[in-house]
Amino acid sequence: MLDTLSCLEQFATATRRHADLSVQRMSFGDPAYVCVRNRFSATLSETVTCSSDGGFITSWGYRLGDTGNVEGAAARLAFLLAAMPA
């Protein structure tokens, strides 16, 4: 069974490596999620969950990647939020 909470913690850590991104909040409720925003914009933000099959999914249903490549998923989110590369 996939530990989605651990996967979201890894995802949050990977997004913090992008200078322009800020983790706003993490919830370990049901569903668990990470809310990330561009530090320089009040409107560029996204909520990401981890599906049971290991996919990181945005609030509008875009699959960023999977738990096998957490750094890649965080990089896709940075691109979507117009953040500078790590």
mmCIF file of N, CA and C in Angstrom:
data_model
loop_
_atom_site.group_PDB
_atom_site.id
_atom_site.type_symbol
_atom_site.label_atom_id
_atom_site.label_comp_id
_atom_site.label_asym_id
_atom_site.label_seq_id
_atom_site.Cartn_x
_atom_site.Cartn_y
_atom_site.Cartn_z
ATOM 1 N N MET A 1 0.844 -1.193 0.000
ATOM 2 C CA MET A 1 0.000 0.000 0.000
ATOM 3 C C MET A 1 0.882 1.247 0.000
ATOM 4 N N LEU A 2 0.544 2.183 -0.809
ATOM 5 C CA LEU A 2 1.294 3.428 -0.946
ATOM 6 C C LEU A 2 1.045 4.347 0.248
ATOM 7 N N ASP A 3 2.104 4.890 0.809
ATOM 8 C CA ASP A 3 2.001 5.846 1.916
ATOM 9 C C ASP A 3 1.905 7.244 1.311
ATOM 10 N N THR A 4 0.677 7.694 1.036
ATOM 11 C CA THR A 4 0.485 8.975 0.353
ATOM 12 C C THR A 4 0.971 10.157 1.190
ATOM 13 N N LEU A 5 0.882 10.066 2.506
ATOM 14 C CA LEU A 5 1.360 11.165 3.356
ATOM 15 C C LEU A 5 2.869 11.347 3.218
ATOM 16 N N SER A 6 3.592 10.258 3.209
ATOM 17 C CA SER A 6 5.044 10.319 3.023
ATOM 18 C C SER A 6 5.377 10.884 1.643
ATOM 19 N N CYS A 7 4.622 10.474 0.651
ATOM 20 C CA CYS A 7 4.852 10.972 -0.712
ATOM 21 C C CYS A 7 4.603 12.477 -0.798
ATOM 22 N N LEU A 8 3.554 12.960 -0.128
ATOM 23 C CA LEU A 8 3.282 14.397 -0.135
ATOM 24 C C LEU A 8 4.360 15.173 0.621
ATOM 25 N N GLU A 9 4.895 14.599 1.682
ATOM 26 C CA GLU A 9 5.996 15.249 2.397
ATOM 27 C C GLU A 9 7.220 15.362 1.491
ATOM 28 N N GLN A 10 7.515 14.307 0.742
ATOM 29 C CA GLN A 10 8.635 14.343 -0.204
ATOM 30 C C GLN A 10 8.388 15.380 -1.289
ATOM 31 N N PHE A 11 7.139 15.458 -1.765
ATOM 32 C CA PHE A 11 6.789 16.443 -2.783
ATOM 33 C C PHE A 11 6.970 17.864 -2.249
ATOM 34 N N ALA A 12 6.521 18.108 -1.021
ATOM 35 C CA ALA A 12 6.676 19.437 -0.411
ATOM 36 C C ALA A 12 8.152 19.797 -0.283
ATOM 37 N N THR A 13 8.972 18.846 0.116
ATOM 38 C CA THR A 13 10.415 19.085 0.219
ATOM 39 C C THR A 13 11.001 19.437 -1.144
ATOM 40 N N ALA A 14 10.585 18.719 -2.178
ATOM 41 C CA ALA A 14 11.096 18.978 -3.530
ATOM 42 C C ALA A 14 10.657 20.346 -4.037
ATOM 43 N N THR A 15 9.446 20.779 -3.720
ATOM 44 C CA THR A 15 9.002 22.095 -4.190
ATOM 45 C C THR A 15 9.746 23.214 -3.469
ATOM 46 N N ARG A 16 10.144 22.979 -2.220
ATOM 47 C CA ARG A 16 10.886 24.006 -1.474
ATOM 48 C C ARG A 16 12.269 24.265 -2.079
ATOM 49 N N ARG A 17 12.757 23.358 -2.900
ATOM 50 C CA ARG A 17 14.056 23.558 -3.557
ATOM 51 C C ARG A 17 13.977 24.582 -4.681
ATOM 52 N N HIS A 18 12.778 24.951 -5.084
ATOM 53 C CA HIS A 18 12.580 25.973 -6.109
ATOM 54 C C HIS A 18 12.440 27.320 -5.396
ATOM 55 N N ALA A 19 13.351 28.219 -5.663
ATOM 56 C CA ALA A 19 13.428 29.480 -4.918
ATOM 57 C C ALA A 19 12.144 30.294 -4.984
ATOM 58 N N ASP A 20 11.411 30.193 -6.087
ATOM 59 C CA ASP A 20 10.210 31.007 -6.253
ATOM 60 C C ASP A 20 8.955 30.379 -5.657
ATOM 61 N N LEU A 21 9.049 29.154 -5.157
ATOM 62 C CA LEU A 21 7.870 28.469 -4.627
ATOM 63 C C LEU A 21 7.865 28.461 -3.108
ATOM 64 N N SER A 22 6.670 28.496 -2.573
ATOM 65 C CA SER A 22 6.483 28.464 -1.126
ATOM 66 C C SER A 22 5.365 27.481 -0.800
ATOM 67 N N VAL A 23 5.614 26.576 0.122
ATOM 68 C CA VAL A 23 4.559 25.673 0.587
ATOM 69 C C VAL A 23 3.724 26.459 1.595
ATOM 70 N N GLN A 24 2.461 26.677 1.269
ATOM 71 C CA GLN A 24 1.582 27.476 2.114
ATOM 72 C C GLN A 24 0.974 26.664 3.248
ATOM 73 N N ARG A 25 0.532 25.451 2.909
ATOM 74 C CA ARG A 25 -0.030 24.595 3.950
ATOM 75 C C ARG A 25 -0.019 23.149 3.482
ATOM 76 N N MET A 26 -0.014 22.294 4.463
ATOM 77 C CA MET A 26 -0.125 20.853 4.228
ATOM 78 C C MET A 26 -1.252 20.356 5.111
ATOM 79 N N SER A 27 -2.071 19.481 4.559
ATOM 80 C CA SER A 27 -3.145 18.875 5.327
ATOM 81 C C SER A 27 -3.005 17.366 5.235
ATOM 82 N N PHE A 28 -3.076 16.716 6.364
ATOM 83 C CA PHE A 28 -3.013 15.264 6.384
ATOM 84 C C PHE A 28 -4.388 14.671 6.658
ATOM 85 N N GLY A 29 -5.422 15.476 6.366
ATOM 86 C CA GLY A 29 -6.796 15.010 6.517
ATOM 87 C C GLY A 29 -7.184 14.128 5.339
ATOM 88 N N ASP A 30 -8.463 14.090 5.054
ATOM 89 C CA ASP A 30 -8.958 13.289 3.934
ATOM 90 C C ASP A 30 -9.716 14.202 2.993
ATOM 91 N N PRO A 31 -9.156 14.579 1.867
ATOM 92 C CA PRO A 31 -7.889 14.096 1.311
ATOM 93 C C PRO A 31 -6.706 14.913 1.829
ATOM 94 N N ALA A 32 -5.572 14.269 1.867
ATOM 95 C CA ALA A 32 -4.324 14.960 2.226
ATOM 96 C C ALA A 32 -3.881 15.781 1.020
ATOM 97 N N TYR A 33 -3.300 16.951 1.261
ATOM 98 C CA TYR A 33 -2.856 17.797 0.157
ATOM 99 C C TYR A 33 -1.729 18.714 0.592
ATOM 100 N N VAL A 34 -1.081 19.297 -0.418
ATOM 101 C CA VAL A 34 -0.063 20.327 -0.228
ATOM 102 C C VAL A 34 -0.494 21.518 -1.066
ATOM 103 N N CYS A 35 -0.519 22.691 -0.472
ATOM 104 C CA CYS A 35 -0.850 23.918 -1.199
ATOM 105 C C CYS A 35 0.444 24.703 -1.413
ATOM 106 N N VAL A 36 0.764 24.975 -2.687
ATOM 107 C CA VAL A 36 2.015 25.639 -3.061
ATOM 108 C C VAL A 36 1.678 26.898 -3.854
ATOM 109 N N ARG A 37 2.457 27.963 -3.643
ATOM 110 C CA ARG A 37 2.240 29.181 -4.431
ATOM 111 C C ARG A 37 3.560 29.768 -4.878
ATOM 112 N N ASN A 38 3.472 30.582 -5.910
ATOM 113 C CA ASN A 38 4.610 31.365 -6.367
ATOM 114 C C ASN A 38 4.763 32.513 -5.370
ATOM 115 N N ARG A 39 5.948 32.676 -4.807
ATOM 116 C CA ARG A 39 6.186 33.704 -3.778
ATOM 117 C C ARG A 39 5.908 35.124 -4.275
ATOM 118 N N PHE A 40 5.998 35.324 -5.583
ATOM 119 C CA PHE A 40 5.896 36.666 -6.141
ATOM 120 C C PHE A 40 4.534 36.949 -6.759
ATOM 121 N N SER A 41 3.559 36.096 -6.486
ATOM 122 C CA SER A 41 2.228 36.285 -7.049
ATOM 123 C C SER A 41 1.173 35.895 -6.026
ATOM 124 N N ALA A 42 0.151 36.713 -5.935
ATOM 125 C CA ALA A 42 -0.949 36.396 -5.021
ATOM 126 C C ALA A 42 -1.929 35.418 -5.650
ATOM 127 N N THR A 43 -1.848 35.230 -6.954
ATOM 128 C CA THR A 43 -2.830 34.392 -7.641
ATOM 129 C C THR A 43 -2.285 33.065 -8.163
ATOM 130 N N LEU A 44 -0.979 32.921 -8.302
ATOM 131 C CA LEU A 44 -0.411 31.688 -8.832
ATOM 132 C C LEU A 44 -0.176 30.694 -7.695
ATOM 133 N N SER A 45 -1.147 29.807 -7.518
ATOM 134 C CA SER A 45 -1.035 28.789 -6.481
ATOM 135 C C SER A 45 -1.738 27.524 -6.952
ATOM 136 N N GLU A 46 -1.421 26.430 -6.312
ATOM 137 C CA GLU A 46 -2.020 25.152 -6.684
ATOM 138 C C GLU A 46 -2.056 24.225 -5.484
ATOM 139 N N THR A 47 -3.092 23.415 -5.434
ATOM 140 C CA THR A 47 -3.240 22.385 -4.417
ATOM 141 C C THR A 47 -2.974 21.039 -5.077
ATOM 142 N N VAL A 48 -2.101 20.248 -4.472
ATOM 143 C CA VAL A 48 -1.690 18.969 -5.049
ATOM 144 C C VAL A 48 -2.013 17.843 -4.069
ATOM 145 N N THR A 49 -2.611 16.786 -4.607
ATOM 146 C CA THR A 49 -2.877 15.577 -3.836
ATOM 147 C C THR A 49 -2.061 14.431 -4.425
ATOM 148 N N CYS A 50 -2.034 13.328 -3.718
ATOM 149 C CA CYS A 50 -1.363 12.123 -4.213
ATOM 150 C C CYS A 50 -2.414 11.026 -4.322
ATOM 151 N N SER A 51 -2.614 10.524 -5.528
ATOM 152 C CA SER A 51 -3.630 9.485 -5.745
ATOM 153 C C SER A 51 -3.131 8.136 -5.231
ATOM 154 N N SER A 52 -4.037 7.209 -5.110
ATOM 155 C CA SER A 52 -3.685 5.880 -4.594
ATOM 156 C C SER A 52 -2.744 5.120 -5.525
ATOM 157 N N ASP A 53 -2.698 5.515 -6.808
ATOM 158 C CA ASP A 53 -1.771 4.860 -7.743
ATOM 159 C C ASP A 53 -0.415 5.561 -7.798
ATOM 160 N N GLY A 54 -0.215 6.581 -6.933
ATOM 161 C CA GLY A 54 1.080 7.245 -6.842
ATOM 162 C C GLY A 54 1.243 8.463 -7.724
ATOM 163 N N GLY A 55 0.165 9.001 -8.232
ATOM 164 C CA GLY A 55 0.247 10.192 -9.079
ATOM 165 C C GLY A 55 0.032 11.460 -8.283
ATOM 166 N N PHE A 56 0.830 12.489 -8.592
ATOM 167 C CA PHE A 56 0.627 13.810 -8.002
ATOM 168 C C PHE A 56 -0.337 14.558 -8.920
ATOM 169 N N ILE A 57 -1.492 14.960 -8.368
ATOM 170 C CA ILE A 57 -2.579 15.521 -9.151
ATOM 171 C C ILE A 57 -2.905 16.931 -8.651
ATOM 172 N N THR A 58 -3.018 17.890 -9.590
ATOM 173 C CA THR A 58 -3.405 19.249 -9.223
ATOM 174 C C THR A 58 -4.899 19.302 -8.950
ATOM 175 N N SER A 59 -5.351 20.414 -8.394
ATOM 176 C CA SER A 59 -6.767 20.568 -8.060
ATOM 177 C C SER A 59 -7.658 20.556 -9.301
ATOM 178 N N TRP A 60 -7.107 20.856 -10.454
ATOM 179 C CA TRP A 60 -7.904 20.836 -11.693
ATOM 180 C C TRP A 60 -7.671 19.576 -12.512
ATOM 181 N N GLY A 61 -7.014 18.564 -11.915
ATOM 182 C CA GLY A 61 -6.921 17.253 -12.529
ATOM 183 C C GLY A 61 -5.706 16.971 -13.381
ATOM 184 N N TYR A 62 -4.747 17.891 -13.421
ATOM 185 C CA TYR A 62 -3.529 17.671 -14.210
ATOM 186 C C TYR A 62 -2.571 16.773 -13.434
ATOM 187 N N ARG A 63 -2.092 15.728 -14.096
ATOM 188 C CA ARG A 63 -1.133 14.811 -13.460
ATOM 189 C C ARG A 63 0.280 15.360 -13.654
ATOM 190 N N LEU A 64 0.914 15.738 -12.542
ATOM 191 C CA LEU A 64 2.263 16.308 -12.579
ATOM 192 C C LEU A 64 3.334 15.249 -12.777
ATOM 193 N N GLY A 65 3.085 14.057 -12.327
ATOM 194 C CA GLY A 65 4.058 12.973 -12.375
ATOM 195 C C GLY A 65 3.708 11.973 -11.300
ATOM 196 N N ASP A 66 4.648 11.088 -11.020
ATOM 197 C CA ASP A 66 4.353 10.073 -10.011
ATOM 198 C C ASP A 66 5.448 10.007 -8.954
ATOM 199 N N THR A 67 5.225 9.149 -7.988
ATOM 200 C CA THR A 67 6.132 9.052 -6.842
ATOM 201 C C THR A 67 7.500 8.499 -7.220
ATOM 202 N N GLY A 68 7.629 7.944 -8.406
ATOM 203 C CA GLY A 68 8.924 7.470 -8.877
ATOM 204 C C GLY A 68 9.844 8.599 -9.299
ATOM 205 N N ASN A 69 9.281 9.785 -9.515
ATOM 206 C CA ASN A 69 10.072 10.953 -9.921
ATOM 207 C C ASN A 69 9.492 12.203 -9.266
ATOM 208 N N VAL A 70 9.687 12.312 -7.970
ATOM 209 C CA VAL A 70 9.140 13.429 -7.200
ATOM 210 C C VAL A 70 9.733 14.756 -7.667
ATOM 211 N N GLU A 71 11.038 14.773 -7.933
ATOM 212 C CA GLU A 71 11.698 16.008 -8.389
ATOM 213 C C GLU A 71 11.105 16.490 -9.714
ATOM 214 N N GLY A 72 10.828 15.557 -10.612
ATOM 215 C CA GLY A 72 10.231 15.906 -11.898
ATOM 216 C C GLY A 72 8.834 16.484 -11.733
ATOM 217 N N ALA A 73 8.052 15.902 -10.829
ATOM 218 C CA ALA A 73 6.708 16.413 -10.567
ATOM 219 C C ALA A 73 6.769 17.820 -9.987
ATOM 220 N N ALA A 74 7.698 18.058 -9.075
ATOM 221 C CA ALA A 74 7.859 19.397 -8.488
ATOM 222 C C ALA A 74 8.310 20.396 -9.555
ATOM 223 N N ALA A 75 9.160 19.965 -10.468
ATOM 224 C CA ALA A 75 9.618 20.843 -11.548
ATOM 225 C C ALA A 75 8.455 21.214 -12.477
ATOM 226 N N ARG A 76 7.557 20.272 -12.747
ATOM 227 C CA ARG A 76 6.389 20.579 -13.581
ATOM 228 C C ARG A 76 5.494 21.593 -12.893
ATOM 229 N N LEU A 77 5.327 21.440 -11.577
ATOM 230 C CA LEU A 77 4.524 22.412 -10.846
ATOM 231 C C LEU A 77 5.181 23.786 -10.894
ATOM 232 N N ALA A 78 6.499 23.832 -10.741
ATOM 233 C CA ALA A 78 7.210 25.109 -10.822
ATOM 234 C C ALA A 78 6.988 25.754 -12.185
ATOM 235 N N PHE A 79 7.018 24.963 -13.247
ATOM 236 C CA PHE A 79 6.776 25.499 -14.578
ATOM 237 C C PHE A 79 5.349 26.058 -14.675
ATOM 238 N N LEU A 80 4.370 25.313 -14.162
ATOM 239 C CA LEU A 80 2.979 25.773 -14.214
ATOM 240 C C LEU A 80 2.762 27.049 -13.413
ATOM 241 N N LEU A 81 3.516 27.208 -12.336
ATOM 242 C CA LEU A 81 3.381 28.397 -11.493
ATOM 243 C C LEU A 81 4.358 29.496 -11.872
ATOM 244 N N ALA A 82 4.969 29.367 -13.047
ATOM 245 C CA ALA A 82 5.871 30.384 -13.592
ATOM 246 C C ALA A 82 7.040 30.679 -12.657
ATOM 247 N N ALA A 83 7.566 29.649 -12.030
ATOM 248 C CA ALA A 83 8.718 29.806 -11.133
ATOM 249 C C ALA A 83 10.015 29.597 -11.906
ATOM 250 N N MET A 84 11.062 30.176 -11.413
ATOM 251 C CA MET A 84 12.380 30.005 -12.018
ATOM 252 C C MET A 84 12.851 28.580 -11.759
ATOM 253 N N PRO A 85 13.648 28.011 -12.660
ATOM 254 C CA PRO A 85 14.173 26.656 -12.434
ATOM 255 C C PRO A 85 15.024 26.590 -11.171
ATOM 256 N N ALA A 86 15.087 25.389 -10.602
ATOM 257 C CA ALA A 86 15.877 25.202 -9.375
ATOM 258 C C ALA A 86 17.348 25.357 -9.663
#
